[in-house]
mmCIF file of C-alpha atoms in Angstrom:
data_model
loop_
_atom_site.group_PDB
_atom_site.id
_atom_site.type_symbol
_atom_site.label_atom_id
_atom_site.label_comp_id
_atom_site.label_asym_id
_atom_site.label_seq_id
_atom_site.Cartn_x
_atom_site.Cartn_y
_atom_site.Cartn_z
ATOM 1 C CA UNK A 1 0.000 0.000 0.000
ATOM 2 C CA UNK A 2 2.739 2.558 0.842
ATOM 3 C CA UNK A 3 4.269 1.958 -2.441
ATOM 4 C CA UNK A 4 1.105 2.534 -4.168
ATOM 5 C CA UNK A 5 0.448 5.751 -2.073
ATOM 6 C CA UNK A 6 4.163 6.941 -3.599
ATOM 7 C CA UNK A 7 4.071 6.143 -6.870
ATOM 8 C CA UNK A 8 0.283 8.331 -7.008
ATOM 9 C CA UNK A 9 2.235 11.370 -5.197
ATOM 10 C CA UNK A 10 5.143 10.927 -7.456
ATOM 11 C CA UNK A 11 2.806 11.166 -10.598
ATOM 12 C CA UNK A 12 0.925 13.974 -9.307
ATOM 13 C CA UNK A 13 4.382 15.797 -8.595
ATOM 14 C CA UNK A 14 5.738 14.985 -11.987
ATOM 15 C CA UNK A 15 2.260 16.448 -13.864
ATOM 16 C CA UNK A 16 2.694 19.757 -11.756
ATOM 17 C CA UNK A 17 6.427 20.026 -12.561
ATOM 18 C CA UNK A 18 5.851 19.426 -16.109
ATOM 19 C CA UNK A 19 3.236 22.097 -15.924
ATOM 20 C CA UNK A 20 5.419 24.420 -14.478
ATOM 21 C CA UNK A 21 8.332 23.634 -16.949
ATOM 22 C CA UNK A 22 5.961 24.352 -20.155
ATOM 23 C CA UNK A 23 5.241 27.496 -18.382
ATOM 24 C CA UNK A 24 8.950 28.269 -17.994
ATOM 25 C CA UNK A 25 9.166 27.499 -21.522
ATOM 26 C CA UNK A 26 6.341 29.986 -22.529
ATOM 27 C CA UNK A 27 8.091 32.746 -20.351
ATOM 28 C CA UNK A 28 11.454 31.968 -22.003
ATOM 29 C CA UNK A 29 9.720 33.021 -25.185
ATOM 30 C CA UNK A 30 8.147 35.926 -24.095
ATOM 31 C CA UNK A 31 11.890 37.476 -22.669
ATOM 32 C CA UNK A 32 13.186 36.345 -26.281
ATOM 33 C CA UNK A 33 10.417 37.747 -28.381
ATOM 34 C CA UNK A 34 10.803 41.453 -26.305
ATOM 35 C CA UNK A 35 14.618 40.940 -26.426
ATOM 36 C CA UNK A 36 14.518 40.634 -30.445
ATOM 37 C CA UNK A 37 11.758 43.307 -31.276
ATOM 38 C CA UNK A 38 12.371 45.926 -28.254
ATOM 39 C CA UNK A 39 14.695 47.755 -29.736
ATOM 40 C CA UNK A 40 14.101 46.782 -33.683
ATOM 41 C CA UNK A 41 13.948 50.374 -36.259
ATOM 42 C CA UNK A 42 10.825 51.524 -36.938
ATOM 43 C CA UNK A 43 9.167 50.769 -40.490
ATOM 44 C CA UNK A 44 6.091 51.885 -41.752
ATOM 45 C CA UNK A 45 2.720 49.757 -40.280
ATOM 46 C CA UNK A 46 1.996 48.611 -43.674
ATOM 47 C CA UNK A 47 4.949 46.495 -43.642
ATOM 48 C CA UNK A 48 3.784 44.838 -40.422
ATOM 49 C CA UNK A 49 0.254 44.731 -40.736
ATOM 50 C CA UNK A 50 -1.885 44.791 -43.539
ATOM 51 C CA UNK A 51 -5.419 46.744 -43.695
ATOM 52 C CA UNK A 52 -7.625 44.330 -41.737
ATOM 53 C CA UNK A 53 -5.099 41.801 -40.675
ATOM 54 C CA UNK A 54 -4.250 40.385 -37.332
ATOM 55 C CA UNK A 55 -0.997 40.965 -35.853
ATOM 56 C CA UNK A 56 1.562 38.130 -36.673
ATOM 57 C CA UNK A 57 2.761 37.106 -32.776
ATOM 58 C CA UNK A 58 6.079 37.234 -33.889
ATOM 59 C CA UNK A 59 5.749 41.369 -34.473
ATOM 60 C CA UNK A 60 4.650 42.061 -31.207
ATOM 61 C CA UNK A 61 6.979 44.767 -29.791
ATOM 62 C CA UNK A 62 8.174 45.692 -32.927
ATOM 63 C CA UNK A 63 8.271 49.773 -33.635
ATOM 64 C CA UNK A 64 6.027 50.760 -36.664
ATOM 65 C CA UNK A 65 6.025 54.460 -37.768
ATOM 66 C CA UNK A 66 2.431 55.933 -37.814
ATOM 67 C CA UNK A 67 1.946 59.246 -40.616
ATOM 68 C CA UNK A 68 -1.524 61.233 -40.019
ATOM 69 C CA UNK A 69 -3.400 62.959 -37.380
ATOM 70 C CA UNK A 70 -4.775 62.265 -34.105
ATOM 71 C CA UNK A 71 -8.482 62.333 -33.523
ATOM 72 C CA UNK A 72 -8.754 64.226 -29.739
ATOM 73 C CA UNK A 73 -12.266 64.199 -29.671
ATOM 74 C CA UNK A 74 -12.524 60.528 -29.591
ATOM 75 C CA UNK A 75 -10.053 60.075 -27.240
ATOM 76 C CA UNK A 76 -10.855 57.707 -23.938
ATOM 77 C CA UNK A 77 -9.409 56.530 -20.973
ATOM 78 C CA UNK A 78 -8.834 53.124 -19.686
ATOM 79 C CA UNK A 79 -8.942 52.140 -16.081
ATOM 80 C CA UNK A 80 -7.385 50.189 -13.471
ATOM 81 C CA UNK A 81 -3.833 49.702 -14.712
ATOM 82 C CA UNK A 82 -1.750 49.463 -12.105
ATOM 83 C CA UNK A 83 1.409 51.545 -11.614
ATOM 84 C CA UNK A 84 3.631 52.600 -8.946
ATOM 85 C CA UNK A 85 0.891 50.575 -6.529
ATOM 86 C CA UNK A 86 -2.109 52.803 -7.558
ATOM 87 C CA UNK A 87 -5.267 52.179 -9.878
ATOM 88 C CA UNK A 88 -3.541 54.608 -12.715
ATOM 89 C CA UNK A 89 -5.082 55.724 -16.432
ATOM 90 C CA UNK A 90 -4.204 55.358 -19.722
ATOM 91 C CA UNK A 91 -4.829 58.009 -22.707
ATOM 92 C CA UNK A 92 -6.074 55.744 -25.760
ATOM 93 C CA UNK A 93 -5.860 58.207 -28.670
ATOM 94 C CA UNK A 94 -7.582 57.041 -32.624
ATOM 95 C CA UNK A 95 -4.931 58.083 -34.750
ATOM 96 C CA UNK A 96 -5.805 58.581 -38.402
ATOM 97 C CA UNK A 97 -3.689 57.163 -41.025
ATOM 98 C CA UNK A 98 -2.584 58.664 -44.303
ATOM 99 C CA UNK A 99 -4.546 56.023 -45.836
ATOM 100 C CA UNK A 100 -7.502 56.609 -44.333
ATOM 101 C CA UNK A 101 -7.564 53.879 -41.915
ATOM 102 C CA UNK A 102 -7.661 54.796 -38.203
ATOM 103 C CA UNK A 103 -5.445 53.119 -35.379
ATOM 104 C CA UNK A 104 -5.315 52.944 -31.808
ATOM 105 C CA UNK A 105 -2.595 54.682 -30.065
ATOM 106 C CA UNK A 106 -1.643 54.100 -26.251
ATOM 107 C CA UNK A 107 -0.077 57.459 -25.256
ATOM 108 C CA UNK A 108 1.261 56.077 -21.864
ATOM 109 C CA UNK A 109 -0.415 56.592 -18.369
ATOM 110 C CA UNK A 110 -1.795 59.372 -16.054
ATOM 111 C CA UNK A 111 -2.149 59.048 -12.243
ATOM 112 C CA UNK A 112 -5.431 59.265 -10.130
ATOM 113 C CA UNK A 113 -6.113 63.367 -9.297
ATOM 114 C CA UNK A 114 -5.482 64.756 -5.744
ATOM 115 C CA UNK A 115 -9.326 64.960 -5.117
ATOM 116 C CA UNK A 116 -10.760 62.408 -7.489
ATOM 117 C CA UNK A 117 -10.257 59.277 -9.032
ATOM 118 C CA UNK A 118 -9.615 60.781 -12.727
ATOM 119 C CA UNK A 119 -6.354 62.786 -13.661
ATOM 120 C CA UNK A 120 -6.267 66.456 -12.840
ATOM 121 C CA UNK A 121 -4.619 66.833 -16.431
ATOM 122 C CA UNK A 122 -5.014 65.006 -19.537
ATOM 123 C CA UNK A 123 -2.499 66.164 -21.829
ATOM 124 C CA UNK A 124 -4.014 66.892 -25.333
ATOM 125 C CA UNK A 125 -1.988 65.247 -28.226
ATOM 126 C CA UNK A 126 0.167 67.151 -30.539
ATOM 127 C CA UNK A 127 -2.658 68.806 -33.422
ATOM 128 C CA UNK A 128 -2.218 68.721 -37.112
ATOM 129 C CA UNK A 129 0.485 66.015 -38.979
ATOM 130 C CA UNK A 130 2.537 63.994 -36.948
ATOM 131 C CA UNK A 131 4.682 61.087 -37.313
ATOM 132 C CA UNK A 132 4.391 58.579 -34.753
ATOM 133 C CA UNK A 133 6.573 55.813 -33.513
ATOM 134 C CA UNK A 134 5.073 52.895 -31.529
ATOM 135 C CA UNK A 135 5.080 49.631 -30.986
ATOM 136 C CA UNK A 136 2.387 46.787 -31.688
ATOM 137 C CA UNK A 137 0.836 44.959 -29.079
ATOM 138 C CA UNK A 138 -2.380 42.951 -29.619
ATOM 139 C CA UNK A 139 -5.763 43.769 -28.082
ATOM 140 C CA UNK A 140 -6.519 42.646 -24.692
ATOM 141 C CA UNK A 141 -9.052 40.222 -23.664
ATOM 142 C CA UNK A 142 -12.744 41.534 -22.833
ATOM 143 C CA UNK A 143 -13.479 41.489 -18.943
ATOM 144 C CA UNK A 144 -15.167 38.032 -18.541
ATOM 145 C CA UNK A 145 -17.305 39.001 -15.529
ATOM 146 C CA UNK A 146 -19.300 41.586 -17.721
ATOM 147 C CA UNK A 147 -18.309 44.474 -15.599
ATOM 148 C CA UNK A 148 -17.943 48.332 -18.177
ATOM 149 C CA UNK A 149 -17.015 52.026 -17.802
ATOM 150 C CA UNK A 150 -18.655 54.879 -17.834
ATOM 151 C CA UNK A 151 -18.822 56.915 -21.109
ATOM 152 C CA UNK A 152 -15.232 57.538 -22.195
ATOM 153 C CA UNK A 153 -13.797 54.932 -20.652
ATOM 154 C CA UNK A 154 -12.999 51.188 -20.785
ATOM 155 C CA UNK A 155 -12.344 48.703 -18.724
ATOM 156 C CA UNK A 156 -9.691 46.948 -20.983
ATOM 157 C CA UNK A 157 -7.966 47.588 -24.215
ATOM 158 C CA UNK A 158 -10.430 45.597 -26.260
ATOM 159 C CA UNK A 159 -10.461 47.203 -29.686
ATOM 160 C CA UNK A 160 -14.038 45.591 -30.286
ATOM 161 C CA UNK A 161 -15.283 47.780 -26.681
ATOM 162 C CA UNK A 162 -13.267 50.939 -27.840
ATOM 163 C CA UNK A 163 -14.598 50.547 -31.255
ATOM 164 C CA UNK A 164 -18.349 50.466 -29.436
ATOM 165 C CA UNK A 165 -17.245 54.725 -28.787
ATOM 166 C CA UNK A 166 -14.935 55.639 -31.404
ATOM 167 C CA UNK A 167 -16.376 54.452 -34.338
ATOM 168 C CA UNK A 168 -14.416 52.071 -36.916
ATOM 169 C CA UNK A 169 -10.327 51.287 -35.567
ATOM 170 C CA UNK A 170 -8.084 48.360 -37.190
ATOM 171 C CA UNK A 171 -8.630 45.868 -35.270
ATOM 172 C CA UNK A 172 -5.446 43.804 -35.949
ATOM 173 C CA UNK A 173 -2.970 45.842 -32.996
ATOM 174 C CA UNK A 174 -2.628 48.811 -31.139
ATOM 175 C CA UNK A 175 0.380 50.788 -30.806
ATOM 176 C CA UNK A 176 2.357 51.665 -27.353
ATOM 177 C CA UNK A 177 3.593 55.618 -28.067
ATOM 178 C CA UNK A 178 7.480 55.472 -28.179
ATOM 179 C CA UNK A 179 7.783 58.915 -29.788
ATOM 180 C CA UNK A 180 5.852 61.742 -31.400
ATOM 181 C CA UNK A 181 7.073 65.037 -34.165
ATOM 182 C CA UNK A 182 6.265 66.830 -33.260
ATOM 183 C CA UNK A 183 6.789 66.512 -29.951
ATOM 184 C CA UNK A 184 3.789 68.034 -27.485
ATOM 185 C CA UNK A 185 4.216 70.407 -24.619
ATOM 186 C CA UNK A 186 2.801 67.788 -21.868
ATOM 187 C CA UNK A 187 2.653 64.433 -22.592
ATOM 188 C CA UNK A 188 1.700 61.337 -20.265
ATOM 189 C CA UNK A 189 4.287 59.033 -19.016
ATOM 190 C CA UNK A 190 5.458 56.454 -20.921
ATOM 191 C CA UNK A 191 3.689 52.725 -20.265
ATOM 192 C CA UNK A 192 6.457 50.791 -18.357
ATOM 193 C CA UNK A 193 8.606 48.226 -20.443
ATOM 194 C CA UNK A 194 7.948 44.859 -20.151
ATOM 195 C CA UNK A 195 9.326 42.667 -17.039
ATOM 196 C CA UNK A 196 12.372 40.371 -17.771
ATOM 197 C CA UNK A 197 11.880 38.385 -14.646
ATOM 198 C CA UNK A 198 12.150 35.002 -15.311
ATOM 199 C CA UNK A 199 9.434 33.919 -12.977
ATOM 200 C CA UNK A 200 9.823 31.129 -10.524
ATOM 201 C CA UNK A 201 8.342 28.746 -12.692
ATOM 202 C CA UNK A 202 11.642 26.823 -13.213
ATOM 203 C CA UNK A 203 12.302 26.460 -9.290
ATOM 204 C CA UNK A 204 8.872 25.454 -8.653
ATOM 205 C CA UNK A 205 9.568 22.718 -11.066
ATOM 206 C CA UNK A 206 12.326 21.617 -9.903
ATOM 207 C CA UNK A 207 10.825 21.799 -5.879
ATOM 208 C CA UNK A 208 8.018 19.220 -7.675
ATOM 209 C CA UNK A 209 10.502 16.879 -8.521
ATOM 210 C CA UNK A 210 12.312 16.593 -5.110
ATOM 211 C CA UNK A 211 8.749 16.615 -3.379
ATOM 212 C CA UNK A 212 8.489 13.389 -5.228
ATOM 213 C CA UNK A 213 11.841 12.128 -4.195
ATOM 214 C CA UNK A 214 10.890 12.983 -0.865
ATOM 215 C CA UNK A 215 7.905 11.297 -0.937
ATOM 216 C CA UNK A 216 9.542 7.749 -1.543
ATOM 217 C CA UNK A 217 12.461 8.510 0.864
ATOM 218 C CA UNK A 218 9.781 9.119 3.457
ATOM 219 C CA UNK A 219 7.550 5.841 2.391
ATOM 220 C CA UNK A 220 11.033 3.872 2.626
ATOM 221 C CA UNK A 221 11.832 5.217 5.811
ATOM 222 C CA UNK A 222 7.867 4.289 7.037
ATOM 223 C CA UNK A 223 8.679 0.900 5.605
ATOM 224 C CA UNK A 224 12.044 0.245 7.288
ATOM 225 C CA UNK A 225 10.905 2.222 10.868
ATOM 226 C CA UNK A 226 7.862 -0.379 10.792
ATOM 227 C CA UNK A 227 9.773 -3.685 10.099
ATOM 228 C CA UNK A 228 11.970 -3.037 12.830
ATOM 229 C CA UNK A 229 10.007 -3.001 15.124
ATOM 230 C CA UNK A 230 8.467 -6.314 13.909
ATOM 231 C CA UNK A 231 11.831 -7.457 14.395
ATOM 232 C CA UNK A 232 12.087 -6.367 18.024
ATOM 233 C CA UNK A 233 8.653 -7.470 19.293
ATOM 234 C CA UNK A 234 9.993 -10.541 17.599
ATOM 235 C CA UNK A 235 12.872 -10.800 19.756
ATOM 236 C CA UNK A 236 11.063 -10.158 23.325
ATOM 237 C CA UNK A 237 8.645 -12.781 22.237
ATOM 238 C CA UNK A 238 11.698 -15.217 22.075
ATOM 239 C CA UNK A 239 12.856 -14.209 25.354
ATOM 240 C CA UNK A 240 10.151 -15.228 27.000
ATOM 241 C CA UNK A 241 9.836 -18.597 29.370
ATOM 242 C CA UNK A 242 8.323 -21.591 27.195
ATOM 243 C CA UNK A 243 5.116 -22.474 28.114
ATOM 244 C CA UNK A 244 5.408 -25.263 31.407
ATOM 245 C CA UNK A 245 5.153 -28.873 29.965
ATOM 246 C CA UNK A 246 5.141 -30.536 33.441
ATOM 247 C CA UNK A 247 2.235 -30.522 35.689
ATOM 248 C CA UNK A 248 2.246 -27.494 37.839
ATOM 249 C CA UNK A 249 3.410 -28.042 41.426
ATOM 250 C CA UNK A 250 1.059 -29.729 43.718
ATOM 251 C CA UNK A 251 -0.849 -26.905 46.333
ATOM 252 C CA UNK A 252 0.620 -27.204 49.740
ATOM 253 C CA UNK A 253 -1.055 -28.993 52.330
ATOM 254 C CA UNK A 254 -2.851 -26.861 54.234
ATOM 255 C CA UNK A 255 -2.030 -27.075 58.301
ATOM 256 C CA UNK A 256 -4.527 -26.991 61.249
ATOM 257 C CA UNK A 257 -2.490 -24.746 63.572
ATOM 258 C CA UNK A 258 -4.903 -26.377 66.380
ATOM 259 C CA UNK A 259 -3.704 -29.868 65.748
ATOM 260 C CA UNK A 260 -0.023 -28.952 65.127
ATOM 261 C CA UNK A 261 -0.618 -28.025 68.463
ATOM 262 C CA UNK A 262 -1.902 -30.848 70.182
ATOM 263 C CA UNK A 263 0.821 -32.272 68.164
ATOM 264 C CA UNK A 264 3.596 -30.861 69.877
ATOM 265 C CA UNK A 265 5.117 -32.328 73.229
ATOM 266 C CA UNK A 266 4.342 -29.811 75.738
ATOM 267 C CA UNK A 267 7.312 -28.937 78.087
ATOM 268 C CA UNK A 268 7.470 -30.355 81.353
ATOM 269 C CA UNK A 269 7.771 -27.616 84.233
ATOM 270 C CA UNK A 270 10.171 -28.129 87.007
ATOM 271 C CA UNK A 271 7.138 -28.422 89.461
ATOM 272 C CA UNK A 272 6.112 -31.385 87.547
ATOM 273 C CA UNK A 273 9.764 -33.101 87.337
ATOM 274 C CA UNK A 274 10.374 -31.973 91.418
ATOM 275 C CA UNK A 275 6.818 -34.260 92.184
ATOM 276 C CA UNK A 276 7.737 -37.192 89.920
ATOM 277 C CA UNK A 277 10.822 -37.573 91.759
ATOM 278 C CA UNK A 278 9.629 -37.586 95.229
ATOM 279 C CA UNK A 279 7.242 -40.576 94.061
ATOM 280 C CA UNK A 280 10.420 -42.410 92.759
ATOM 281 C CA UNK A 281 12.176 -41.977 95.801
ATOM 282 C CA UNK A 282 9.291 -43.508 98.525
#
C-alpha cells in the first residue's frame, strides 16, 4: 500500500512540474520575443500589418512608424492599470492614417487626481500632422465578468469595446507611443517596459521533482521504521519462558495450627519433674 500511495504522489508531482516547466518554456519566449523586437527600427505599419489583418505574434513589440493625425475628440481613458501601486489611467488616442484607416494609439499613463479618481490633467496630443513611432501589441481580452465604464472609458484595451465609442479602428494591434514630431508640450508618461523576470516557474519545477523524491524517501523510511520493530517485538517474544510442559506443582497442604498443636510435646515444668521424683524416691 505505501508503495502505491508513492508512486500516485510521485505522478501527481511529476504532472505539476511538467506544468510548471511548459510554463517556464512559454516565459522563455516571451523574454526572447521582447529581447529581439524591443529595440528593432521603426518601419512603416503597412509592412507589419496589412489593412484588416491580425498581428503576426512574432511582431509584437516591434516599432512601426504611424503618418496622419490624431483624432482628440474621440479620445478615452482606460482604467485600473496598475502603476507605482495605484489604480492609474491610460490616454487611448484614434490616430488617423494617411490612408484613411484609423489606429489605436496608447499614449502612456496618467495618475489618479489629488481629489478624485480621474487625472487632474489630460495632456491633449500634438494637433495637425505627426509622425508617430510605436510599438504593436495585440488587443486585450474583454473582462469576462461583464463588468464596463462609464462613457469615455474602458475597462480593458479591447479594440471591439473601444470601437463600441470611437467608431471604426483596425482591429489587428494597437500601438504603445514610443515617440511623437512633433513633440507636445505635456505628454503622459510612458507605459512601463515589459518585465524580464524570469518567474519562478523553473524552481517550482524543480521543488516538484524533489517533493516526489521525498515522498519515496519518506515511504522507505515508514517501511524500514515499521519492520523493525516487527523485528524487536519478535525478539522479546523469544525471550520469554516456554510455556510449562510438566504438571504445575502440587498446592501445599494446608495445616490446622490447632492440631499442630496438640501435636507438639508440651514442656514439662520443674514443678512437675520436682513431684515425679519424690514418688520415685518412697
Amino acid at each position: 500500500m505505501y508503495i502505491g500511495v508513492a508512486i500516485l504522489f510521485a505522478i501527481a508531482c511529476g504532472f505539476l512540474s511538467h506544468w510548471q516547466f511548459s510554463r517556464n518554456a512559454e516565459r522563455t519566449e516571451q523574454l526572447e520575443l521582447v529581447a529581439n523586437n524591443y529595440d528593432q527600427p521603426a518601419v512603416p505599419l503597412e509592412t507589419l500589418l496589412a489593412p484588416g489583418a491580425t498581428l503576426d505574434p512574432a511582431d509584437e513589440w516591434r516599432p512601426v512608424r504611424l503618418e496622419g493625425r490624431y483624432l482628440p475628440e474621440d479620445q478615452l481613458l482606460v482604467r485600473n492599470r496598475a502603476h507605482g501601486g495605484s489604480a492609474a489611467y491610460e490616454q487611448l488616442v484614434p490616430f488617423q492614417l494617411n490612408d484613411g484607416r484609423t489606429f489605436l494609439v496608447d499614449r502612456g499613463w496618467l495618475a489618479p487626481g489629488d481629489r478624485q479618481s480621474l487625472p487632474d490633467e489630460i495632456p491633449a496630443p500634438p494637433p495637425g500632422d505627426v509622425t508617430v513611432e510605436v510599438r504593436l501589441r495585440p488587443e486585450e481580452a474583454a473582462p469576462t465578468s461583464g463588468r464596463s465604464a462609464e462613457a469615455g472609458q474602458v475597462p480593458t484595451i479591447n479594440l471591439g469595446l473601444v470601437a463600441e465609442q470611437t467608431g471604426p479602428i483596425e482591429p489587428g494591434a494597437y500601438g504603445l507611443l514610443v515617440s511623437e514630431s512633433p513633440a507636445p508640450a505635456t505628454a503622459p508618461q510612458p507605459v512601463d517596459p515589459p518585465s524580464d523576470d524570469p518567474g519562478p516557474y523553473l524552481s517550482y519545477a524543480i521543488q516538484w521533482i524533489l517533493f516526489a523524491v521525498m515522498g519515496f524517501a519518506f515511504i522507505g523510511y515508514v517501511i524500514v521504521n515499521e519492520r523493525r520493530l516487527r523485528r524487536e517485538g519478535d525478539d522479546d517474544d523469544e525471550e520469554l519462558p516456554a510455556p510449562a510442559r510438566e504438571k504445575a506443582p502440587t498446592e501445599r497442604r494446608r495445616v490446622d495450627p490447632v492440631a499442630l498443636h496438640r501435636s507438639r510435646k508440651r514442656p514439662r515444668d520443674r514443678d512437675a519433674d520436682d513431684e515425679d521424683a519424690l514418688l520415685d524416691a518412697r
